[in-house]
GROMACS .gro file of N, CA and C in nm:
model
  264
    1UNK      N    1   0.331   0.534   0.662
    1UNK     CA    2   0.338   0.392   0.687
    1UNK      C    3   0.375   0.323   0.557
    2UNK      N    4   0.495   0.235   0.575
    2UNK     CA    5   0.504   0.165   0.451
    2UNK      C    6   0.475   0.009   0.489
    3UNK      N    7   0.557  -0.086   0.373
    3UNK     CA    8   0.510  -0.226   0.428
    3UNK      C    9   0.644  -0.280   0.439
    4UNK      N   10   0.765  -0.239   0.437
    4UNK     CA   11   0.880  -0.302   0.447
    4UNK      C   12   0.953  -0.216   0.531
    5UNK      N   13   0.988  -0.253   0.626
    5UNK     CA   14   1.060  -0.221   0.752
    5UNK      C   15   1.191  -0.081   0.741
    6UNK      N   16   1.268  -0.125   0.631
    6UNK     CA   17   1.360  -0.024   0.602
    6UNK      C   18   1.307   0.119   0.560
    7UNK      N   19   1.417   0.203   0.651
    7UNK     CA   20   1.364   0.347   0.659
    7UNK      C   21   1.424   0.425   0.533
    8UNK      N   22   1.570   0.286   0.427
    8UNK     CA   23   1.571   0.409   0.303
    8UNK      C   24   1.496   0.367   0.199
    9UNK      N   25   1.506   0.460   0.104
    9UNK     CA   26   1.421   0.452  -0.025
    9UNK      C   27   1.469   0.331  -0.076
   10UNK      N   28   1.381   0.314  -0.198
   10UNK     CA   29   1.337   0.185  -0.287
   10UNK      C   30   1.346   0.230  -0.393
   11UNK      N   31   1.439   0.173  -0.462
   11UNK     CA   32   1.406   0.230  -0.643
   11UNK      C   33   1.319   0.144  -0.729
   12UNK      N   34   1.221   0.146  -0.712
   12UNK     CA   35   1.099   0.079  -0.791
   12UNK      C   36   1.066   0.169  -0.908
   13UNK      N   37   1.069   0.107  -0.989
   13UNK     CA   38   1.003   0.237  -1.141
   13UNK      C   39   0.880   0.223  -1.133
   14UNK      N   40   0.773   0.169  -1.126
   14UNK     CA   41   0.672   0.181  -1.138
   14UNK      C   42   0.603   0.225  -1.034
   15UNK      N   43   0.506   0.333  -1.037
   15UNK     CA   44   0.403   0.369  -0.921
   15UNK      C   45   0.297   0.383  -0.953
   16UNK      N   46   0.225   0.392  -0.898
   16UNK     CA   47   0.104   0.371  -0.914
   16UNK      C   48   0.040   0.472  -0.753
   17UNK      N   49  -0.059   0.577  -0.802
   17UNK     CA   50  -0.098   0.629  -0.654
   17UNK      C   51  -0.277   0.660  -0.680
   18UNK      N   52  -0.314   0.634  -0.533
   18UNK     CA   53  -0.486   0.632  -0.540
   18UNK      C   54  -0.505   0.766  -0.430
   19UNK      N   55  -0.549   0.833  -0.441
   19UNK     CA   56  -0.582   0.929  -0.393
   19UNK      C   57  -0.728   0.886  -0.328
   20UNK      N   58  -0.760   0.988  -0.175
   20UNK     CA   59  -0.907   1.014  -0.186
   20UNK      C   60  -0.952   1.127  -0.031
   21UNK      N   61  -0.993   1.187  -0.058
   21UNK     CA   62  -1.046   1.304   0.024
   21UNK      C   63  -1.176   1.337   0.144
   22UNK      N   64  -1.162   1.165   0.168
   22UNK     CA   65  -1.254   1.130   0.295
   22UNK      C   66  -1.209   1.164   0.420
   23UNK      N   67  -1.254   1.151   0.527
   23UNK     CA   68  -1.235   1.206   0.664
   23UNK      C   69  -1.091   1.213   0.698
   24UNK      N   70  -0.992   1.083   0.624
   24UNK     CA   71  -0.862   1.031   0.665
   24UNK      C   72  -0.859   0.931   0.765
   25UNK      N   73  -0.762   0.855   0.798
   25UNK     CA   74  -0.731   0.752   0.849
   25UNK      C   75  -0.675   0.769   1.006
   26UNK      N   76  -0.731   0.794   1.128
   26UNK     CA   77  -0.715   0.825   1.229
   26UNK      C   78  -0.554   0.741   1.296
   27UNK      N   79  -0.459   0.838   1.294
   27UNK     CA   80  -0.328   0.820   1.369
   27UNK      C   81  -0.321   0.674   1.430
   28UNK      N   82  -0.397   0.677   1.535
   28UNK     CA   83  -0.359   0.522   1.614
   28UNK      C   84  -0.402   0.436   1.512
   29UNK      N   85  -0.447   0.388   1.425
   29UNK     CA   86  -0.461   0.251   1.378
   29UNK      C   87  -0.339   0.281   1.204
   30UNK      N   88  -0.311   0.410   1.193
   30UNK     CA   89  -0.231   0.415   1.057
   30UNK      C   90  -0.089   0.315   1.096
   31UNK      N   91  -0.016   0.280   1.162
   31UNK     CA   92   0.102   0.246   1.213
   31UNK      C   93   0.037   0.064   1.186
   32UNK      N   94  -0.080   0.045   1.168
   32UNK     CA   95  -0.064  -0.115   1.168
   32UNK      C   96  -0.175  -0.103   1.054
   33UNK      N   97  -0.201  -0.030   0.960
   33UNK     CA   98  -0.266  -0.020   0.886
   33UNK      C   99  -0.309  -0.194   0.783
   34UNK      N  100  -0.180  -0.202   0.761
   34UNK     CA  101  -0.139  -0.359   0.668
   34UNK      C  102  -0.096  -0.507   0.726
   35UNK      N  103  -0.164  -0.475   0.865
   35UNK     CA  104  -0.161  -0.587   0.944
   35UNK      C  105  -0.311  -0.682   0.881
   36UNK      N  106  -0.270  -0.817   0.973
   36UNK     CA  107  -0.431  -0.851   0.933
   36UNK      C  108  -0.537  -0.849   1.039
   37UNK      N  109  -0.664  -0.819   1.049
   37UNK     CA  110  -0.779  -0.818   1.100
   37UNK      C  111  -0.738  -0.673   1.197
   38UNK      N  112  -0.719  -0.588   1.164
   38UNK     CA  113  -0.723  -0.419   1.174
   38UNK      C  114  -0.842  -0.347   1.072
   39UNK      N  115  -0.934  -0.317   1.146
   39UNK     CA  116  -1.016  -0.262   1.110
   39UNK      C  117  -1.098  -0.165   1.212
   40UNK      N  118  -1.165  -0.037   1.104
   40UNK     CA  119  -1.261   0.044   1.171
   40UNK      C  120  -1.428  -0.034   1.199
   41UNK      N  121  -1.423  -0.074   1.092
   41UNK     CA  122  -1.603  -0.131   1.050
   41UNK      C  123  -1.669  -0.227   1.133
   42UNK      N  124  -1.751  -0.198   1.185
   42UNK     CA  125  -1.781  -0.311   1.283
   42UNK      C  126  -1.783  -0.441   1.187
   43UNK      N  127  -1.876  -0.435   1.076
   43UNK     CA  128  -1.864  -0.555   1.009
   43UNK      C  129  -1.752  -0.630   0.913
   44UNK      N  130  -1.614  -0.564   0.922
   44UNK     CA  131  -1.542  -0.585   0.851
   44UNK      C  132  -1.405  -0.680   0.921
   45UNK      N  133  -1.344  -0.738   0.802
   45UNK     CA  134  -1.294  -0.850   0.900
   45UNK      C  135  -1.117  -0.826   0.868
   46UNK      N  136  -1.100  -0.672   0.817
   46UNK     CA  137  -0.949  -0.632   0.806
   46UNK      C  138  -0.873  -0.728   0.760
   47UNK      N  139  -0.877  -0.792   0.610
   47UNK     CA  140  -0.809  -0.845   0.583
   47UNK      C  141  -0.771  -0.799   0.458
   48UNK      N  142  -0.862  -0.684   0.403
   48UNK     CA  143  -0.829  -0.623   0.251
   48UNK      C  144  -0.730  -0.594   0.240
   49UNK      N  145  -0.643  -0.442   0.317
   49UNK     CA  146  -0.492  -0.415   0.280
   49UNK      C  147  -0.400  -0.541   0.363
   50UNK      N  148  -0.443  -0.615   0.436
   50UNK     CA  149  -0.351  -0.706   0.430
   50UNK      C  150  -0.290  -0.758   0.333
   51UNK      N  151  -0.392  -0.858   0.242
   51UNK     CA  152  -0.367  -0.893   0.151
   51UNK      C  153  -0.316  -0.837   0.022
   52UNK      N  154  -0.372  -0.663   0.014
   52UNK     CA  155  -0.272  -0.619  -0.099
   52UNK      C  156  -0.157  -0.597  -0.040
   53UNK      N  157  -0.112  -0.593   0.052
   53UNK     CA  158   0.044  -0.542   0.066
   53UNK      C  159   0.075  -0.676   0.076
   54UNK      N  160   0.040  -0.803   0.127
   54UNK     CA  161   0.159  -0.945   0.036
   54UNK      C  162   0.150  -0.964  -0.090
   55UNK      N  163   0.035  -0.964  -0.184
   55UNK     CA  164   0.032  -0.983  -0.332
   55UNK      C  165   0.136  -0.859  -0.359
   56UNK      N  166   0.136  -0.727  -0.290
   56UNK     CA  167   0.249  -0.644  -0.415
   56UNK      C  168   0.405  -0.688  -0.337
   57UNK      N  169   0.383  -0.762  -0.194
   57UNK     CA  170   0.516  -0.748  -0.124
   57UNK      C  171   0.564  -0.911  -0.197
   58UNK      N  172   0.464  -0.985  -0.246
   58UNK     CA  173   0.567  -1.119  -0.298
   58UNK      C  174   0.559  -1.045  -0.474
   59UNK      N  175   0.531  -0.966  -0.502
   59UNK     CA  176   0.541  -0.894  -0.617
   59UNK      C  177   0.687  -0.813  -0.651
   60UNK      N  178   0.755  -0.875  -0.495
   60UNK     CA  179   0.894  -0.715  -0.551
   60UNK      C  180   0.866  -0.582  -0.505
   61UNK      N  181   0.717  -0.578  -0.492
   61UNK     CA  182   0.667  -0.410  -0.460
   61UNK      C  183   0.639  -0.375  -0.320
   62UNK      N  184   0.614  -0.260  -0.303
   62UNK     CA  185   0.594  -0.207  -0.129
   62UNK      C  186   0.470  -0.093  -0.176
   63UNK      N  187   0.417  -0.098  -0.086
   63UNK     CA  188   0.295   0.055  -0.062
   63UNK      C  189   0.304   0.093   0.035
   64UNK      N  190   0.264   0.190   0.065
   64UNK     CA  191   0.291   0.331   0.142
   64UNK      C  192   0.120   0.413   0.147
   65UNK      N  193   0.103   0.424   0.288
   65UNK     CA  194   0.005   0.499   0.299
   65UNK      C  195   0.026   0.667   0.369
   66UNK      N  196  -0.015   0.782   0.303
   66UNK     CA  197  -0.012   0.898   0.399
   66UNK      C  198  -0.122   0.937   0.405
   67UNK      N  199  -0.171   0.992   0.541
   67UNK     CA  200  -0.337   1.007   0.573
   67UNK      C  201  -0.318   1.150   0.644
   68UNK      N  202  -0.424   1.230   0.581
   68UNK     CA  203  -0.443   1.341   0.663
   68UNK      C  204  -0.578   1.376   0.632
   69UNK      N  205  -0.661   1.456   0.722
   69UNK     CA  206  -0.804   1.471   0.662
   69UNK      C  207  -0.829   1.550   0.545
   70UNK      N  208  -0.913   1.484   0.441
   70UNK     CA  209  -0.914   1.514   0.316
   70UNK      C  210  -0.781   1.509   0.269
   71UNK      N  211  -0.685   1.416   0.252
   71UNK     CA  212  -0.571   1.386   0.184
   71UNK      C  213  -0.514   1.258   0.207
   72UNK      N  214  -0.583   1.131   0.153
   72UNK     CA  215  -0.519   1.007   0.185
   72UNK      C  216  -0.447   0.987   0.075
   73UNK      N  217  -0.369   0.902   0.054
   73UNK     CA  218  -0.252   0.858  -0.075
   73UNK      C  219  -0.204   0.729  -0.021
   74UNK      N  220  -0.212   0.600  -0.093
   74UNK     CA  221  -0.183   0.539  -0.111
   74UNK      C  222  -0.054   0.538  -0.224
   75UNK      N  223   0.054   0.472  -0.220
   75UNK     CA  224   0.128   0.476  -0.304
   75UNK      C  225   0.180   0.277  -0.358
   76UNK      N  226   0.157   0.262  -0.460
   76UNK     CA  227   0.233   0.151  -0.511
   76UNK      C  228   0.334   0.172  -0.557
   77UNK      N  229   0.441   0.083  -0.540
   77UNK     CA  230   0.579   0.076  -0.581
   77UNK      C  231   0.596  -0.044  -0.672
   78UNK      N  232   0.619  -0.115  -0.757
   78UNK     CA  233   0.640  -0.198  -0.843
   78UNK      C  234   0.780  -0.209  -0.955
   79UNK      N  235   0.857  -0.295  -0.949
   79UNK     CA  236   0.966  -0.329  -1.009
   79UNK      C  237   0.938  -0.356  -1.131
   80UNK      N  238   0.997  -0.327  -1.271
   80UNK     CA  239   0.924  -0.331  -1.384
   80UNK      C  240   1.009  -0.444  -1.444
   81UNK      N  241   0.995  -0.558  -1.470
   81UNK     CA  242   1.034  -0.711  -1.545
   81UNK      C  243   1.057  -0.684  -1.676
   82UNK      N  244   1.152  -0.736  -1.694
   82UNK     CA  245   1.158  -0.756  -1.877
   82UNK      C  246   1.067  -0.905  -1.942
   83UNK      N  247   1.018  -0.898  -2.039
   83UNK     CA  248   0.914  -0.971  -2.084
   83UNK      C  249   0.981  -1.062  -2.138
   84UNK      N  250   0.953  -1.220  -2.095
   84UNK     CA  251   1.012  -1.341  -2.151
   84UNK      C  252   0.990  -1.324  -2.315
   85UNK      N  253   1.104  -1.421  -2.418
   85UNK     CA  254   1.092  -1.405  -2.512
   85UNK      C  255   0.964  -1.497  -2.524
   86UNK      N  256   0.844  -1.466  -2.630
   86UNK     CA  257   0.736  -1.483  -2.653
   86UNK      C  258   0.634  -1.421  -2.591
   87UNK      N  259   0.628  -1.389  -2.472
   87UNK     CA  260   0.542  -1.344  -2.347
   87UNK      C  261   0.491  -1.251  -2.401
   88UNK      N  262   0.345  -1.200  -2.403
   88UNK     CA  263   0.290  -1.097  -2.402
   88UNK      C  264   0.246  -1.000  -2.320
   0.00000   0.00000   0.00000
């Protein structure tokens, strides 16, 4: 699952990837993963990866989730800026 519709690659230089080796992310809800108010948790109100995939998608960037049990990966993609003169 990514967050931008197009099926070719992205040349983003920067990545960034989070790994983690929990149960995995069950098939039917991976396909709308970065929607908003999609959630497992009863108490949760699915708006977390919403919101990171517009902060990195008005960022230039896209993420990408692959889920399998004991093998989730998140992937960030990020465009790398040249630094205004003075800017730190």
């Amino acid at each position: 699952m990514r967050t931008t519709p197009s099926a070719e690659p992205v040349a983003l230089p920067l990545e960034v990837c989070i790994r983690d080796n929990g149960p995995g992310i069950a098939p039917e809800i991976l396909g709308n993963l970065f929607d908003p108010f999609v959630t497992t948790k009863t108490q949760g109100s699915g708006l977390g990866l919403a919101l990171v995939a517009k902060l990195i998608g008005d960022h230039g960037g896209i993420i990408e989730c692959e889920s399998h049990p004991r093998r989730t990966m998140f992937r960030v993609l990020m465009p790398l800026r040249p630094l205004r003169a003075g800017a730190r």
